[in-house]
PDB file of C-alpha atoms in Angstrom:
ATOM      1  CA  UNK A   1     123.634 245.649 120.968  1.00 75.00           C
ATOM      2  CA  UNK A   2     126.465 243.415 121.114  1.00 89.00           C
ATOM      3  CA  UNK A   3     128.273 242.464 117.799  1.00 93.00           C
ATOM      4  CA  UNK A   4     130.094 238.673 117.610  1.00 97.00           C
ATOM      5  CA  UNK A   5     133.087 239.243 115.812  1.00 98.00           C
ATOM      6  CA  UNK A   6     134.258 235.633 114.655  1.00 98.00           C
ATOM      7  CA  UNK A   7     136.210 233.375 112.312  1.00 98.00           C
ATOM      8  CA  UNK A   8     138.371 230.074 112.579  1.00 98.00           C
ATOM      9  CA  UNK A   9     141.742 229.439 111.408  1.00 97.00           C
ATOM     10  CA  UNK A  10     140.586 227.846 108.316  1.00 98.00           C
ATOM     11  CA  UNK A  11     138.329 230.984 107.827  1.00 98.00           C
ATOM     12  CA  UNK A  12     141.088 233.231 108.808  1.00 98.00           C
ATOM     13  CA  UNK A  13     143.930 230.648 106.443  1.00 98.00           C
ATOM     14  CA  UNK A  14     142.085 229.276 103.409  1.00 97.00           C
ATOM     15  CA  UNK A  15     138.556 230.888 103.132  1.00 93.00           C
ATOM     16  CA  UNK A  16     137.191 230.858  99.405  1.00 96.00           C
ATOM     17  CA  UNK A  17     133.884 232.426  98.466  1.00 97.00           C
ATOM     18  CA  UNK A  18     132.271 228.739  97.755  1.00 97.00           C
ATOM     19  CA  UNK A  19     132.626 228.047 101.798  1.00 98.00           C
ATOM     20  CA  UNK A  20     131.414 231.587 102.719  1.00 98.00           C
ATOM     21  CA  UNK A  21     128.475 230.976 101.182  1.00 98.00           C
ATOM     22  CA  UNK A  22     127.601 227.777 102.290  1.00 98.00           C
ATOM     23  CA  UNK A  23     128.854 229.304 105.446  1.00 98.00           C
ATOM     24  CA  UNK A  24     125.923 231.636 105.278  1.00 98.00           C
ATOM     25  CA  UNK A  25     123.299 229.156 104.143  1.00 99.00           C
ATOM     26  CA  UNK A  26     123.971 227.685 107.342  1.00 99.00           C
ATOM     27  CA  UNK A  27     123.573 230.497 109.305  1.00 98.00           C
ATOM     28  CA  UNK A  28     120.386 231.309 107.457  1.00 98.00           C
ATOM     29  CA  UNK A  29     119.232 227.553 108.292  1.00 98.00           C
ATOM     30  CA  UNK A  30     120.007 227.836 111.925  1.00 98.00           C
ATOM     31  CA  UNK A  31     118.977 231.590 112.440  1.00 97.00           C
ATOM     32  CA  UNK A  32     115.784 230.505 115.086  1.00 96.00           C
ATOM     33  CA  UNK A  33     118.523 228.842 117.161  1.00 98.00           C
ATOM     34  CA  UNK A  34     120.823 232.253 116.804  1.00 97.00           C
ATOM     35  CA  UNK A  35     118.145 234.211 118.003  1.00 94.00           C
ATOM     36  CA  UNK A  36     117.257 232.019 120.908  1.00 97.00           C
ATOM     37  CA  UNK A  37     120.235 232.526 122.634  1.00 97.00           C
ATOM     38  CA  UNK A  38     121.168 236.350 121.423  1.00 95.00           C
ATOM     39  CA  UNK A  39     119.312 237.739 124.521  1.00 92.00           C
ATOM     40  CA  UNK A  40     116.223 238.389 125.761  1.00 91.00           C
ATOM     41  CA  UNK A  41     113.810 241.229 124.231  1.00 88.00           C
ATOM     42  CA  UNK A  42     115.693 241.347 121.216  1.00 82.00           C
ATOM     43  CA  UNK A  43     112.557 241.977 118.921  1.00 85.00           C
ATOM     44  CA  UNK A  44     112.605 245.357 120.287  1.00 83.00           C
ATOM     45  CA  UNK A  45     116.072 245.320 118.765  1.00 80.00           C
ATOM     46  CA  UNK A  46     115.670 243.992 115.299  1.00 81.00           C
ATOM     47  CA  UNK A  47     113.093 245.333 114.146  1.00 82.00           C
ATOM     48  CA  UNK A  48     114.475 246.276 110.435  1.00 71.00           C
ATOM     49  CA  UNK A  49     114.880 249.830 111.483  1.00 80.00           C
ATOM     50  CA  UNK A  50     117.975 251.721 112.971  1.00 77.00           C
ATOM     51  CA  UNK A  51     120.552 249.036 111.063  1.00 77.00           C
ATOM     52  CA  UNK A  52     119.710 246.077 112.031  1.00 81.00           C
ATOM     53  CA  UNK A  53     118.039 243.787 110.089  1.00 87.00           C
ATOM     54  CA  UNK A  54     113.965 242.205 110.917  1.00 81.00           C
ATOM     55  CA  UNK A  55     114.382 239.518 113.819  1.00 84.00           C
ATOM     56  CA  UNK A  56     112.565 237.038 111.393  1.00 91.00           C
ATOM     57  CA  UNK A  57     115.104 237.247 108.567  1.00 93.00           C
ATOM     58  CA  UNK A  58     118.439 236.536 107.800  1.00 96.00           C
ATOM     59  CA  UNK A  59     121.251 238.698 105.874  1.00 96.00           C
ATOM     60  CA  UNK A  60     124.080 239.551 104.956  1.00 98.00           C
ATOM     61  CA  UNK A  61     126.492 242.414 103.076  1.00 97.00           C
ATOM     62  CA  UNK A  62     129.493 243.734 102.485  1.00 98.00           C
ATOM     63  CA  UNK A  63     129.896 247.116 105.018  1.00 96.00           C
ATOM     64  CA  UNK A  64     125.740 246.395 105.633  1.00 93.00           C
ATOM     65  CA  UNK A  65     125.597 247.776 109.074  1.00 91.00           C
ATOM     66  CA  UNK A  66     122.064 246.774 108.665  1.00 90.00           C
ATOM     67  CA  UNK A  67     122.472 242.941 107.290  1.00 95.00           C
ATOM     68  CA  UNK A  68     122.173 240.033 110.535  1.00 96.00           C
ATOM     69  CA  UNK A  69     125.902 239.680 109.436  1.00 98.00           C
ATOM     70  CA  UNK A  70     128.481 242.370 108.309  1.00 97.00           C
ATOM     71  CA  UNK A  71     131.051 241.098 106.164  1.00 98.00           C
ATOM     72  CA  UNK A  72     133.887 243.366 106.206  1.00 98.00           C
ATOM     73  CA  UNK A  73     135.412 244.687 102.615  1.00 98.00           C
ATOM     74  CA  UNK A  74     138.953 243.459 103.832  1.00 98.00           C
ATOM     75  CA  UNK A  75     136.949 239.439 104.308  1.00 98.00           C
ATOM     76  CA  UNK A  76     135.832 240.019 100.456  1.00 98.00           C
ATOM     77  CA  UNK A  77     139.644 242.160  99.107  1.00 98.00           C
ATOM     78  CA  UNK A  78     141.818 238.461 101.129  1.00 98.00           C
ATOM     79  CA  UNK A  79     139.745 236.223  98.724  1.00 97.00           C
ATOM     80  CA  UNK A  80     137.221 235.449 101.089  1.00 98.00           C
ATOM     81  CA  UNK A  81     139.899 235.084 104.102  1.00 98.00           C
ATOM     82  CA  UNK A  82     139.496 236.832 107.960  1.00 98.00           C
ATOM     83  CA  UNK A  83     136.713 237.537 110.419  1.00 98.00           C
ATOM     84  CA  UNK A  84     132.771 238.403 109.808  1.00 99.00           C
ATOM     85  CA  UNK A  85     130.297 240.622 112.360  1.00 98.00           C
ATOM     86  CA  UNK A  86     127.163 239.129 113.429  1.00 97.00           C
ATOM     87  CA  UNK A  87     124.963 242.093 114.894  1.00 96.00           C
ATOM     88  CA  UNK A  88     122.202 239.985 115.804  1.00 95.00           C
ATOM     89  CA  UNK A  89     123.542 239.959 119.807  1.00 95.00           C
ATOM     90  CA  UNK A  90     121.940 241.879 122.139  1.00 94.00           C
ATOM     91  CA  UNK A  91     123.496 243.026 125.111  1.00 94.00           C
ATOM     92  CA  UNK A  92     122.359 241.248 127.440  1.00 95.00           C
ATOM     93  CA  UNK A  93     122.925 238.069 125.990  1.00 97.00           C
ATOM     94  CA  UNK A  94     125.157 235.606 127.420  1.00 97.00           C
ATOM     95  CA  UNK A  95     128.865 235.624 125.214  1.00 97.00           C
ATOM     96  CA  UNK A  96     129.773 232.204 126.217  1.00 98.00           C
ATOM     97  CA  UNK A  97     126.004 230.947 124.407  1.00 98.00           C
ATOM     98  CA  UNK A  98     126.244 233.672 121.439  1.00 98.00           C
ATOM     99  CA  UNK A  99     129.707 231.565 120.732  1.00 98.00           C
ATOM    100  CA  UNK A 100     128.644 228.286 121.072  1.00 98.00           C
ATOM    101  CA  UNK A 101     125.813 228.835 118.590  1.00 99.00           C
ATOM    102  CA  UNK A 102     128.079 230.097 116.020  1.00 99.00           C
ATOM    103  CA  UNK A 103     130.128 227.451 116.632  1.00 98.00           C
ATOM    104  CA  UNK A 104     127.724 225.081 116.356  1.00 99.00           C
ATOM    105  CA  UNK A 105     126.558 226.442 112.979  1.00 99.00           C
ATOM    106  CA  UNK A 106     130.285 226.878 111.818  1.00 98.00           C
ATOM    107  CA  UNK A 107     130.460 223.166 112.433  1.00 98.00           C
ATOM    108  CA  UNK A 108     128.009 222.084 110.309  1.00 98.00           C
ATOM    109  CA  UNK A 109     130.116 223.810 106.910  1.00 98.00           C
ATOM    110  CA  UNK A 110     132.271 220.778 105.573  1.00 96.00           C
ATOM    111  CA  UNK A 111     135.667 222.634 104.416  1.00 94.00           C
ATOM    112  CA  UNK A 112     136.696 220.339 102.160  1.00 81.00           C
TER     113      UNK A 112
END
């Protein structure tokens, strides 16, 4: 598959644990519109098996090669601060759409 490594300056800067989580509810929330543009076939992919997590469910853990997003130990050590790994991607999926979405989702997160 392909894995979206991502974060923003304020995720990168600030962080806090009370943003990554609402950070996550939103990805939860918007997880139909993930998978619609992380490539074709990808129920083949996520099927729960082989770490990755069920196409029809949304997770997340620390080192969890099989959670829909990875959060690395150094994101959790930096308070909360520097990049996350969604492994939701397949490979043939388009970058420039797998970006938007989490964009889009990133977005909706107020970080004030």
């Amino acid at each position: 598959g392909m894995h979206a490594n991502f974060s923003t300056k304020y995720m990168r800067e600030v962080g806090r644990k009370a943003y990554f989580e609402k950070l996550m509810e939103a990805f939860n929330k918007f997880r139909d519109e993930h998978i619609a543009v992380y490539g074709p076939e990808n129920h083949l992919r996520l099927t729960g098996l082989h770490e990755t997590q069920s196409i029809d469910k949304f997770s997340y853990g620390v080192a969890d090669r099989g959670a829909s997003i990875r959060v690395p130990h150094s994101f959790v050590n930096n308070g909360y601060k520097g990049y996350l790994e969604d492994r939701r991607p397949n490979s043939a999926a388009d970058p420039y759409l797998v970006a938007g979405r989490i964009l889009k989702t990133i977005q909706t997160v107020p970080t004030t």
